[in-house]
PDB file of C-alpha atoms in Angstrom:
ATOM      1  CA  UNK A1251      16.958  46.841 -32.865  1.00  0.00           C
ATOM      2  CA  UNK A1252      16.893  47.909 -36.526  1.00  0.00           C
ATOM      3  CA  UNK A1253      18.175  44.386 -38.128  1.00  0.00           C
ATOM      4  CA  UNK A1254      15.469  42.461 -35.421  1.00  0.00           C
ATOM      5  CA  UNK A1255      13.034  44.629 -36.543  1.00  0.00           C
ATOM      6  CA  UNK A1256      13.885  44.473 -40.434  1.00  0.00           C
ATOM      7  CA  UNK A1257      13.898  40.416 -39.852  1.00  0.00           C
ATOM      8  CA  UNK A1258      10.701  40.964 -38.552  1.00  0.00           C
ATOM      9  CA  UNK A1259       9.553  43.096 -41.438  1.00  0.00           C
ATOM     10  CA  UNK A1260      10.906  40.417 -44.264  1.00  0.00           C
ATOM     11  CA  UNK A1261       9.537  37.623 -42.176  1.00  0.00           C
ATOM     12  CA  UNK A1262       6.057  39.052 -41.441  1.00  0.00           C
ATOM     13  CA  UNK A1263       6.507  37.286 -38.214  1.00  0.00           C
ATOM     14  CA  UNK A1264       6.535  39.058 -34.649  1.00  0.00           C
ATOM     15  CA  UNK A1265       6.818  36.059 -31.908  1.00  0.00           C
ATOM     16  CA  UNK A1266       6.887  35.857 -28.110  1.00  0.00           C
ATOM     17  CA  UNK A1267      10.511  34.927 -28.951  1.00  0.00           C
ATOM     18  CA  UNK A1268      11.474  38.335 -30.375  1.00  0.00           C
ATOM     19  CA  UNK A1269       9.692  40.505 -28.470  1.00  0.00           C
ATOM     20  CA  UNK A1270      11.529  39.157 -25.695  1.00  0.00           C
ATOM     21  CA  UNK A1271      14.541  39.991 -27.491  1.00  0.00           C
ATOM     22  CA  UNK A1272      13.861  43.355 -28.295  1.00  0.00           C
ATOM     23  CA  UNK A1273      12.381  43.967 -24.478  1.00  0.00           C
ATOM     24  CA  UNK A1274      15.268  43.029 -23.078  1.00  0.00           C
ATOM     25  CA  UNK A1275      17.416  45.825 -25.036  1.00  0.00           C
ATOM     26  CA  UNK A1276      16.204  48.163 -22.443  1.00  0.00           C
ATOM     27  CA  UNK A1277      18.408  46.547 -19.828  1.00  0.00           C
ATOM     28  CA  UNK A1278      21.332  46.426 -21.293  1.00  0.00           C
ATOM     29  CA  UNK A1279      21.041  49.696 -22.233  1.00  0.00           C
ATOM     30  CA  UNK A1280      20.174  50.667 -18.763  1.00  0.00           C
ATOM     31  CA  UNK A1281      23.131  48.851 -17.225  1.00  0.00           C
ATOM     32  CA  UNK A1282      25.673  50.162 -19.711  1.00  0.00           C
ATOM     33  CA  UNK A1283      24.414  53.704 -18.890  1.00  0.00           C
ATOM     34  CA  UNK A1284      24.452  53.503 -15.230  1.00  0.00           C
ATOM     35  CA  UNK A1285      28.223  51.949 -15.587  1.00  0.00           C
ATOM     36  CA  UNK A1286      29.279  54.653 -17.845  1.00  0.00           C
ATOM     37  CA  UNK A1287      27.673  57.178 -15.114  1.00  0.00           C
ATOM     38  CA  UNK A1288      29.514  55.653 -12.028  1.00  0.00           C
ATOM     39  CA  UNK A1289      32.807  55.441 -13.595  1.00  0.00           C
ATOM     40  CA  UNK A1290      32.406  59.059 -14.704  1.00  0.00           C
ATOM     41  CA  UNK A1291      32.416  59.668 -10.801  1.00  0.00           C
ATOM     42  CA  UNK A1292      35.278  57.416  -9.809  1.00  0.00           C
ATOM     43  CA  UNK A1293      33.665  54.360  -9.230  1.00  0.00           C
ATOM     44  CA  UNK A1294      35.420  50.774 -11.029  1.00  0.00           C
ATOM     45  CA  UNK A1295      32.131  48.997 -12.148  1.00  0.00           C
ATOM     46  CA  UNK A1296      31.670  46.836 -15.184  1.00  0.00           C
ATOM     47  CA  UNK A1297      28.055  45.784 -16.907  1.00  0.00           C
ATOM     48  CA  UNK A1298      26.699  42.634 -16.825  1.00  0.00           C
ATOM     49  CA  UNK A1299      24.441  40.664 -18.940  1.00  0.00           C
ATOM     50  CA  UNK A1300      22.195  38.256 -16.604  1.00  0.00           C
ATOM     51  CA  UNK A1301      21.809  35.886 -19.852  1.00  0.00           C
ATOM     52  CA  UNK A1302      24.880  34.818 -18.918  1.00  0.00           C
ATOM     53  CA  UNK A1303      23.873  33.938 -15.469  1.00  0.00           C
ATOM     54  CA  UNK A1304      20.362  33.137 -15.382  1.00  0.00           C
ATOM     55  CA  UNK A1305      18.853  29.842 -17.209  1.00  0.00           C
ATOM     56  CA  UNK A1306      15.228  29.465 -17.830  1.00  0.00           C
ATOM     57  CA  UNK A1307      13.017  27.658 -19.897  1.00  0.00           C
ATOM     58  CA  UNK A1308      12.063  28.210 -22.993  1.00  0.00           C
ATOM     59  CA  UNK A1309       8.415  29.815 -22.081  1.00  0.00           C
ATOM     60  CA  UNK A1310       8.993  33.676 -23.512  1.00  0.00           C
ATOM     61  CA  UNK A1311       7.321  36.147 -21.779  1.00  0.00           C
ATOM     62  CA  UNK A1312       7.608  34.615 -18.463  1.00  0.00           C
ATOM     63  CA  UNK A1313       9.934  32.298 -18.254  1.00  0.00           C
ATOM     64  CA  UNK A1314      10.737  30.110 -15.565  1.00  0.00           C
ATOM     65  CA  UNK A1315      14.138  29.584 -13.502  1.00  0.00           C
ATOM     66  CA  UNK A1316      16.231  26.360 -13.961  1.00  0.00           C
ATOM     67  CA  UNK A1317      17.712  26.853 -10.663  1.00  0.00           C
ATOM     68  CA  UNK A1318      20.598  24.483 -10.519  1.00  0.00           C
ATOM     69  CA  UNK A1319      22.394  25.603 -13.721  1.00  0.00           C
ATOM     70  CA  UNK A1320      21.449  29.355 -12.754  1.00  0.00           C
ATOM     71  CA  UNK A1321      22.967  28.813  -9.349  1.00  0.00           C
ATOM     72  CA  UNK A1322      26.014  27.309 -10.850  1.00  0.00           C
ATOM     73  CA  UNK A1323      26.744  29.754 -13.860  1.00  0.00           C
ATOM     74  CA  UNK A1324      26.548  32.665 -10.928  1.00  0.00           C
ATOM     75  CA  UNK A1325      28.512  31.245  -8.343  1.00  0.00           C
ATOM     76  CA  UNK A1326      31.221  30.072 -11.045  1.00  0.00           C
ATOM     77  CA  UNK A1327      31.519  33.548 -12.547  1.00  0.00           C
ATOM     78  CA  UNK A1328      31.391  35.738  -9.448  1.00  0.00           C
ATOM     79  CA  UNK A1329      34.018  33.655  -7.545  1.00  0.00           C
ATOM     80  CA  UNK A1330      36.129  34.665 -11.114  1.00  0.00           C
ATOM     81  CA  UNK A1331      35.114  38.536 -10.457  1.00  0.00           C
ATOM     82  CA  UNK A1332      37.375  41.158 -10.302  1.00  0.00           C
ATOM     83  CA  UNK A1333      37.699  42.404  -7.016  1.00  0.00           C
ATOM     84  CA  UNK A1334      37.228  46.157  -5.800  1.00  0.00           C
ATOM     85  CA  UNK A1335      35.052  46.094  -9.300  1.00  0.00           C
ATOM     86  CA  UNK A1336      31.118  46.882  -8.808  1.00  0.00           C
ATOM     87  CA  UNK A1337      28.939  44.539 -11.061  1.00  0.00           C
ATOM     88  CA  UNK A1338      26.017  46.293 -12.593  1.00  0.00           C
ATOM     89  CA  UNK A1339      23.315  43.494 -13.175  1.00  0.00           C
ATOM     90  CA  UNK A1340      20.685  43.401 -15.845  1.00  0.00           C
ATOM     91  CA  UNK A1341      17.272  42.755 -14.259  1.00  0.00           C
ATOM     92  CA  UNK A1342      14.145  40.692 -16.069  1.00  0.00           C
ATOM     93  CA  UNK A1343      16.311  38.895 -18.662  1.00  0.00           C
ATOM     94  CA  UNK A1344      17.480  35.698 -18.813  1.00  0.00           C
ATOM     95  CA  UNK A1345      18.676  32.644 -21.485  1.00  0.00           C
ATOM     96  CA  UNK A1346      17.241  29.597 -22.110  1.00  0.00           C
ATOM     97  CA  UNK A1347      19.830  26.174 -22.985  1.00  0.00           C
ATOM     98  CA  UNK A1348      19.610  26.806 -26.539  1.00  0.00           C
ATOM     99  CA  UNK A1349      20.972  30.577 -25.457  1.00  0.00           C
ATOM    100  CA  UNK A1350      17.776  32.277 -26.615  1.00  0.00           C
ATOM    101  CA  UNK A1351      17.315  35.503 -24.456  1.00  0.00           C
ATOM    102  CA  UNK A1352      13.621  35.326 -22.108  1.00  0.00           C
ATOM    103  CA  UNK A1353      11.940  37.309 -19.613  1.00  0.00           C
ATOM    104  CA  UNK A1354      11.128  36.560 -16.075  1.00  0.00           C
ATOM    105  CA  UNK A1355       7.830  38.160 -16.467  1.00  0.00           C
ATOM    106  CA  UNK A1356       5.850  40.883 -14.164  1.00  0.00           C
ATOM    107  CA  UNK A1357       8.640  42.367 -11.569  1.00  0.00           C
ATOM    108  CA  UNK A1358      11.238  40.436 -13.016  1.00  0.00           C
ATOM    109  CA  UNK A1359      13.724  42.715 -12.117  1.00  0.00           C
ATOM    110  CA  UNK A1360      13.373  42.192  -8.833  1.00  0.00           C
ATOM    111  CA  UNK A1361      13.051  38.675  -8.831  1.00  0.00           C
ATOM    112  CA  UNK A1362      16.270  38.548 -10.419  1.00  0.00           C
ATOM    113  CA  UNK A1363      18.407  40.176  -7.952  1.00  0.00           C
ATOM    114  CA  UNK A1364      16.458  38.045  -5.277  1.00  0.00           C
ATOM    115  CA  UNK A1365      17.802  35.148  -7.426  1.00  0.00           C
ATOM    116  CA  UNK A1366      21.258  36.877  -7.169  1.00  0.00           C
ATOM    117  CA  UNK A1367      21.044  36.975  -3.431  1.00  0.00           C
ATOM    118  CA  UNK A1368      20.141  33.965  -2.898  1.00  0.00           C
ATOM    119  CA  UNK A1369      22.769  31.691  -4.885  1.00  0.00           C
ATOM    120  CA  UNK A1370      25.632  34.012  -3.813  1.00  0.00           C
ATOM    121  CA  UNK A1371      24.200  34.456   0.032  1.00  0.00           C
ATOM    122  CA  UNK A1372      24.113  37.664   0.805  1.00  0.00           C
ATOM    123  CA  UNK A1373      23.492  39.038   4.352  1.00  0.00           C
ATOM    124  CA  UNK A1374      20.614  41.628   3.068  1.00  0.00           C
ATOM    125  CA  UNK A1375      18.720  42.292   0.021  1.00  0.00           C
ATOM    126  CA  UNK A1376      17.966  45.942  -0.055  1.00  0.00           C
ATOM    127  CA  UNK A1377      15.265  47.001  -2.996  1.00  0.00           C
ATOM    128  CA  UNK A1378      15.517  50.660  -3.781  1.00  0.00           C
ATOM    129  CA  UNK A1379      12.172  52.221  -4.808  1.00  0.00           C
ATOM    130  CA  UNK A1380       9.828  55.344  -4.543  1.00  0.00           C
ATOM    131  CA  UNK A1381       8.512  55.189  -1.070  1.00  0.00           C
ATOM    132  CA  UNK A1382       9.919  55.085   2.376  1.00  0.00           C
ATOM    133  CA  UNK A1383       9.083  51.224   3.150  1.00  0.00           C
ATOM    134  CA  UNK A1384       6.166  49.870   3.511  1.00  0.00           C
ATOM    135  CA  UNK A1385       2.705  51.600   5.251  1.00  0.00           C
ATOM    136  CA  UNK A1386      -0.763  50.255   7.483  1.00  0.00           C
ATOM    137  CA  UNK A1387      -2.134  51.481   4.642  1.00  0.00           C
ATOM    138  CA  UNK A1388      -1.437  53.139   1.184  1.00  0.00           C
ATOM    139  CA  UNK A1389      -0.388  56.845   1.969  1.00  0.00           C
ATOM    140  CA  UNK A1390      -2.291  58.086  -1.144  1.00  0.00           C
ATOM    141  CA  UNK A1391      -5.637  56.958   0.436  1.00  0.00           C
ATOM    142  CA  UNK A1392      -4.731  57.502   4.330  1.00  0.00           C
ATOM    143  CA  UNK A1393      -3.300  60.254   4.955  1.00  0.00           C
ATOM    144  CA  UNK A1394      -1.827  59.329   8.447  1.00  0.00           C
ATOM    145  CA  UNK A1395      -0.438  56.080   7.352  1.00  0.00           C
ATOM    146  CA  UNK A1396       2.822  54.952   9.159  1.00  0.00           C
ATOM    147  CA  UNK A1397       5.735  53.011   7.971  1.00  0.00           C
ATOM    148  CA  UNK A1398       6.648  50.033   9.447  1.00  0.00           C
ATOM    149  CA  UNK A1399       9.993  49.032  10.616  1.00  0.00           C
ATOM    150  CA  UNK A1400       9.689  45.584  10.376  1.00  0.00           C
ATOM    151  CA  UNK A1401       7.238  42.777   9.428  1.00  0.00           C
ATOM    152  CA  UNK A1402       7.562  39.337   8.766  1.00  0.00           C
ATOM    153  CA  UNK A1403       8.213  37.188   5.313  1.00  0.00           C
ATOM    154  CA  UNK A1404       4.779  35.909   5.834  1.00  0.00           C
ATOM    155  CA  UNK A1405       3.444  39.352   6.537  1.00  0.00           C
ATOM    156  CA  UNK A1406       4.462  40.558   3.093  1.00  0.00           C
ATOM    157  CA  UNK A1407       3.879  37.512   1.144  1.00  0.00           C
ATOM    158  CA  UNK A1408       0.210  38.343   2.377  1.00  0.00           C
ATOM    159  CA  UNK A1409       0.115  42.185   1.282  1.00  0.00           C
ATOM    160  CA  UNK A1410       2.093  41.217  -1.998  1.00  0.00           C
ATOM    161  CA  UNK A1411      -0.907  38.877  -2.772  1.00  0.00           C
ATOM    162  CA  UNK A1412      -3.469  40.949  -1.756  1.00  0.00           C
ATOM    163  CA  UNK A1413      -2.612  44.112  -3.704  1.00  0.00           C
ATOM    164  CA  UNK A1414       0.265  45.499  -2.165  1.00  0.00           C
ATOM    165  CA  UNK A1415       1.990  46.853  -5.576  1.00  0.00           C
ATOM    166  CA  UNK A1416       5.681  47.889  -3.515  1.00  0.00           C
ATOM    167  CA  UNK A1417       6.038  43.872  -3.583  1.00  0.00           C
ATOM    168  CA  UNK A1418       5.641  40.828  -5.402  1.00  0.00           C
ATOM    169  CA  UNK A1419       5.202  37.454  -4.387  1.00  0.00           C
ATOM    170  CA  UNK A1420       7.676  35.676  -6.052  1.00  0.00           C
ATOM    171  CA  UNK A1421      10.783  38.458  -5.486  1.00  0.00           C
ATOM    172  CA  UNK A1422      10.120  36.811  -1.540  1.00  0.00           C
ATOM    173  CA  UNK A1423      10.567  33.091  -2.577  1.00  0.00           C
ATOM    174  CA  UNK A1424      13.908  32.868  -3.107  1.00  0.00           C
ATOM    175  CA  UNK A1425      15.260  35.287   0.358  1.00  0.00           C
ATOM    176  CA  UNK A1426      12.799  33.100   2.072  1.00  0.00           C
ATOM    177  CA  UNK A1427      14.833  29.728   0.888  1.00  0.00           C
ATOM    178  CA  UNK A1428      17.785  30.876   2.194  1.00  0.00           C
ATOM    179  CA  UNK A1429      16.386  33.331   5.152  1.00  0.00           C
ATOM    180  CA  UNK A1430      18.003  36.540   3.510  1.00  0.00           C
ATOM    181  CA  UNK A1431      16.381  39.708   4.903  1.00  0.00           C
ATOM    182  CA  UNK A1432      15.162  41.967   2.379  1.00  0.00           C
ATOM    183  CA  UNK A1433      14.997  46.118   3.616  1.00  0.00           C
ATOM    184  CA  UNK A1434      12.744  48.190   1.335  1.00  0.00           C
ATOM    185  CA  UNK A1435      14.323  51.407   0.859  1.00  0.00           C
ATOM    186  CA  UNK A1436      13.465  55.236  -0.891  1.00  0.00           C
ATOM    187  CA  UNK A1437      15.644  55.939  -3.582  1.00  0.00           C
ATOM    188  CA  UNK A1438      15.543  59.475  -3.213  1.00  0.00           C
ATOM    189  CA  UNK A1439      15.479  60.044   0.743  1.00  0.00           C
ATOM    190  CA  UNK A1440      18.749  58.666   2.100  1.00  0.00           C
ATOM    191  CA  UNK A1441      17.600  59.179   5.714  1.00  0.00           C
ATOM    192  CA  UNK A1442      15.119  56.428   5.675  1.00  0.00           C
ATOM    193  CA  UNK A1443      15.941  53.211   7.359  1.00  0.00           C
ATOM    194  CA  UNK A1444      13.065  51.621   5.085  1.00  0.00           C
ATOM    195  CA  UNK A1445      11.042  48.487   6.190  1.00  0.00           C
ATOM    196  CA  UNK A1446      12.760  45.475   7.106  1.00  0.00           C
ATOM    197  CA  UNK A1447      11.364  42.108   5.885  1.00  0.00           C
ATOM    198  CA  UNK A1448      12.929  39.163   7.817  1.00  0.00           C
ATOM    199  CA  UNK A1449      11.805  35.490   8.976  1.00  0.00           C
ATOM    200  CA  UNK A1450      10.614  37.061  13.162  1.00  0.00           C
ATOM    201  CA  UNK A1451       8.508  39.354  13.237  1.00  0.00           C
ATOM    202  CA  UNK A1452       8.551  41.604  16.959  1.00  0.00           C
ATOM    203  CA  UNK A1453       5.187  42.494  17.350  1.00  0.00           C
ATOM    204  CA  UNK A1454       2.196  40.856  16.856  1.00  0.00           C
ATOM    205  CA  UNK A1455      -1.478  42.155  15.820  1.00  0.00           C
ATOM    206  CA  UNK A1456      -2.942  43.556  12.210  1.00  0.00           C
ATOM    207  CA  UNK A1457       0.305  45.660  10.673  1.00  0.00           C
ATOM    208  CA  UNK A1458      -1.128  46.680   7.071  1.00  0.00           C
ATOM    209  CA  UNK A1459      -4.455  46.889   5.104  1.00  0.00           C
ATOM    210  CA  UNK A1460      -3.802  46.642   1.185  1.00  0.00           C
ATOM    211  CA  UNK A1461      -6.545  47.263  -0.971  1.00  0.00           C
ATOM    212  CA  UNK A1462      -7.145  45.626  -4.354  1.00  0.00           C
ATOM    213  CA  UNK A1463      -9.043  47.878  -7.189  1.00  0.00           C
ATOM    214  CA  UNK A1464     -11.423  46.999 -10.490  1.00  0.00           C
ATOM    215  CA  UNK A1465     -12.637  43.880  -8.555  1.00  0.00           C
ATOM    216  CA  UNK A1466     -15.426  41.470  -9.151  1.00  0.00           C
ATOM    217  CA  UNK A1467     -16.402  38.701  -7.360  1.00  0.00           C
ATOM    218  CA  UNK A1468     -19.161  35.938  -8.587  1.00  0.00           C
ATOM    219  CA  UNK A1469     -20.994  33.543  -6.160  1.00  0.00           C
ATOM    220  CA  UNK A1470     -22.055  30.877  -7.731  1.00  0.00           C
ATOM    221  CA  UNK A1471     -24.711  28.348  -5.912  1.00  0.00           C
ATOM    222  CA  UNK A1472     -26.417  24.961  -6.409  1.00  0.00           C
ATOM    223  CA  UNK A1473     -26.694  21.615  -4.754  1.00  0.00           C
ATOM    224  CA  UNK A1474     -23.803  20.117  -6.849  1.00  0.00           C
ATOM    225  CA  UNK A1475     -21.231  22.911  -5.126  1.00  0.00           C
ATOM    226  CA  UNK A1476     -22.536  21.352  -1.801  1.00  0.00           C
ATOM    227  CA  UNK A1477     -19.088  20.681   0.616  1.00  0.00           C
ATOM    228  CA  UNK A1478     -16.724  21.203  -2.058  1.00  0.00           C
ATOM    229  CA  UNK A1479     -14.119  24.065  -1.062  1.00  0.00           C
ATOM    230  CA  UNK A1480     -12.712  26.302  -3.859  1.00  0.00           C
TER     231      UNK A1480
END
């Protein structure tokens, strides 16, 4: 971080293209520390650096997923992984062809391991955060709010539109592709069986109400608007 930012301090130049280089030293410091931590409790786990997985374009800030070459570079080093090692993945950061490092943008983190799950297959995404799963409604407004046990990919593509901030729309995409169920789980209660996001949905009926904040909406009128949708 000091030489980018003494480059940036003889160049007088601070572009999307370094800040996305200095953002993503956060992850790598992350995953380095969380490695260190696990092996200092037994656990064989090495760091890795998605840039070498993950190709994007070259559109810094929020870049976007070549997914052919991304799917290849994964499959082609995980099939070379150690086994009985755990693989610590950075989130958000990625490389363009020219090997530049991006970022995925809003949520990117989770987007990435979606990514992960979906070019290597996996049987279930599970995304740790800091609620039980997902509620009818947001526990901090209604107070007798349930969790739901399961709901359907459709379901919370419509809450993660619509305000639900536990999910984002594009972390679904790529499960969806390759119908991987993701369970949303609470980091810190381990006797939670979370919310369970899958392509069938058991019951039918209104499951969730999100709410959406700071919003303003304009009508605008005339005869020219007349039959024309949008």
């Amino acid at each position: 971080l000091e030489k980018i930012f003494e480059g940036v301090r003889l160049e007088e130049d601070y572009s999307p293209k370094i800040k996305d280089l200095v953002l993503a030293q956060g992850e790598l410091l992350a995953v380095k520390s969380v490695a260190f931590l696990l092996q200092q409790q037994g656990i064989q786990c090495l760091s890795v650096d998605s840039r070498n997985l993950l190709v994007t374009d070259s559109k810094f800030g929020s870049a976007h997923i070549i997914e052919d070459l991304s799917a290849k570079k994964t499959q082609e080093y995980f099939n070379n992984f150690l086994p009985g090692i755990l693989p610590i993945v950075t989130g958000f950061i990625a490389s363009d062809k020219k090997g530049n490092t991006t970022t995925l943008g809003r949520n990117g983190s989770n987007y990435s391991a979606a990514l992960l799950a979906k070019y290597l297959n996996a049987s279930e995404f599970q995304n740790y955060t800091h609620v039980d799963g997902i509620y009818t409604a947001n526990p901090e407004l209604v107070e007798d709010a349930r969790i739901l046990d399961h709901i359907s990919y459709q379901e919370a593509n419509e809450l993660a539109s619509f305000g639900a901030s536990i999910l984002h729309a594009k972390t679904i995409v790529p499960l969806l592709e390759n119908i991987i169920p993701l369970r949303i789980l609470n980091t810190f209660n381990t006797n939670s069986l979370g919310t369970l996001i899958s392509n069938n949905t058991p019951n039918k009926g209104v499951k969730s109400i999100s709410v959406q904040k700071d919003v303003s909406i304009i009508n605008l009128e005339g005869k020219g608007l007349l039959g024309k949708t949008g």
